[in-house]
Short mmCIF file of C-alpha atoms in Angstrom, two decimals:
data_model
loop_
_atom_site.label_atom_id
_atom_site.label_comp_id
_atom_site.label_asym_id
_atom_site.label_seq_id
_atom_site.Cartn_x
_atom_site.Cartn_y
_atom_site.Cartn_z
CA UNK A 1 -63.88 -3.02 51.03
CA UNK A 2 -66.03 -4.19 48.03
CA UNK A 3 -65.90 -7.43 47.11
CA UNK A 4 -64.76 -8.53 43.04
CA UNK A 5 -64.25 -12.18 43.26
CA UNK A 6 -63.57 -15.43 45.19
CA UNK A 7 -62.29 -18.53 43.74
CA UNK A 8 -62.11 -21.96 45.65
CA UNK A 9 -60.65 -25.00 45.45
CA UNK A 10 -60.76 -27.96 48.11
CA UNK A 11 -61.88 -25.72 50.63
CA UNK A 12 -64.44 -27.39 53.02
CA UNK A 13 -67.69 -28.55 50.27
CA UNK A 14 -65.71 -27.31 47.44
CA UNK A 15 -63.67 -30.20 45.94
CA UNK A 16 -64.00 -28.57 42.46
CA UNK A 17 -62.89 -25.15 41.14
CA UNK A 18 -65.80 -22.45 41.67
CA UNK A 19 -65.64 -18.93 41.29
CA UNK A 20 -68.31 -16.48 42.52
CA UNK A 21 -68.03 -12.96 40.88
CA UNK A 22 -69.65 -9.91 42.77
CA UNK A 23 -68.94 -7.39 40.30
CA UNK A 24 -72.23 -7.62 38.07
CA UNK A 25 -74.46 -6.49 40.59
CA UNK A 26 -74.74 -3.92 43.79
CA UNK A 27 -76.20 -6.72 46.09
CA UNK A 28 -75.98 -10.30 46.11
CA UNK A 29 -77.46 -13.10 48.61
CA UNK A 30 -76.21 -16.55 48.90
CA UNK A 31 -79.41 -19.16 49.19
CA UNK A 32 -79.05 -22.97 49.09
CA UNK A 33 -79.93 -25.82 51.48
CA UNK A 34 -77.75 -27.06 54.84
CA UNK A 35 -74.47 -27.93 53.31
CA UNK A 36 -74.06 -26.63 50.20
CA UNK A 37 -71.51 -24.42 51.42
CA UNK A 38 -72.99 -20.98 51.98
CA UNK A 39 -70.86 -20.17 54.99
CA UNK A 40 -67.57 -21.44 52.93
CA UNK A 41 -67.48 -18.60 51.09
CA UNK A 42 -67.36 -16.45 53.85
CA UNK A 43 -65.10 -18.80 55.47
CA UNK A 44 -62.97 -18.35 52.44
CA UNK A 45 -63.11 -15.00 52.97
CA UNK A 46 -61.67 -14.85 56.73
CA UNK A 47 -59.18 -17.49 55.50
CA UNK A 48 -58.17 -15.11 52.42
CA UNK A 49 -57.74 -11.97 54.47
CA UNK A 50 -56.36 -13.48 57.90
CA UNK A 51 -55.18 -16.59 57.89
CA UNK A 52 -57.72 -17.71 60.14
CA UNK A 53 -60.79 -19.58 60.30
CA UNK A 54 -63.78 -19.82 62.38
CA UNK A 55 -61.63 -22.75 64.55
CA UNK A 56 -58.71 -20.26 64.83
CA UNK A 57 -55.52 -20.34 62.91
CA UNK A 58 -54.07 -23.56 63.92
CA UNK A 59 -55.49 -26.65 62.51
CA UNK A 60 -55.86 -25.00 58.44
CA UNK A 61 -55.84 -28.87 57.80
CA UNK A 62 -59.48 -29.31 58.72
CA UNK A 63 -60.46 -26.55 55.94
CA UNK A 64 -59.01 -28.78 52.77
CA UNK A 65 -61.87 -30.91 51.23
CA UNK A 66 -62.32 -34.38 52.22
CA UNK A 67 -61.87 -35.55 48.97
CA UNK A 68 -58.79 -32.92 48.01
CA UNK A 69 -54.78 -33.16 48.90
CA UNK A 70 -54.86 -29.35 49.27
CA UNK A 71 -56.82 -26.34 48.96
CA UNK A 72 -56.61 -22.66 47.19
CA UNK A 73 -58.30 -19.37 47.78
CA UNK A 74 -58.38 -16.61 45.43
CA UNK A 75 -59.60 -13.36 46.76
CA UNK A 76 -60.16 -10.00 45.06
CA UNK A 77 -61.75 -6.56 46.61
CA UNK A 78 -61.77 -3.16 46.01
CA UNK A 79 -60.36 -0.55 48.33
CA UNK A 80 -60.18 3.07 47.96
CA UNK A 81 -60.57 2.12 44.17
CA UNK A 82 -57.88 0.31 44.47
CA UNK A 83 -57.85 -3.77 43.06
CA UNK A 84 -56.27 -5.84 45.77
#
């Protein structure tokens, strides 16, 4: 699986719409300070594919922003060529 694209909304520190796009470059790294919401994205991620989150799959409510009704995640990969 090769990651394309995420795109969140309300999910945990991100209120607003953000999209991070992998596609420009072979290898990426994710830097910022406590908080900023480095381990969202791959929260995002989990949530995307799974359904789950690090807390399990019950309690999803926890995962919407403090400051947002609800909360989307967008998630493209590649695999076997393939756009999913």
């Amino acid at each position: 699986m090769i990651p394309h694209r995420i795109k969140l909304t309300g999910f945990l520190s991100y209120k607003d719409t953000q999209e991070v796009r992998f596609d420009s470059a072979p290898v990426w790294m994710l830097a910022g300070t406590n908080g900023s919401g480095k381990s969202s994205v791959f929260d995002a991620v989990t949530y995307a594919l799974f359904g789950h989150h690090r807390g399990g799959s019950q309690n999803a409510a926890e995962l919407i922003n403090k400051e947002s009704a609800s909360l989307a995640v967008e998630f493209d990969f590649r695999l076997d060529g393939q756009l999913f």
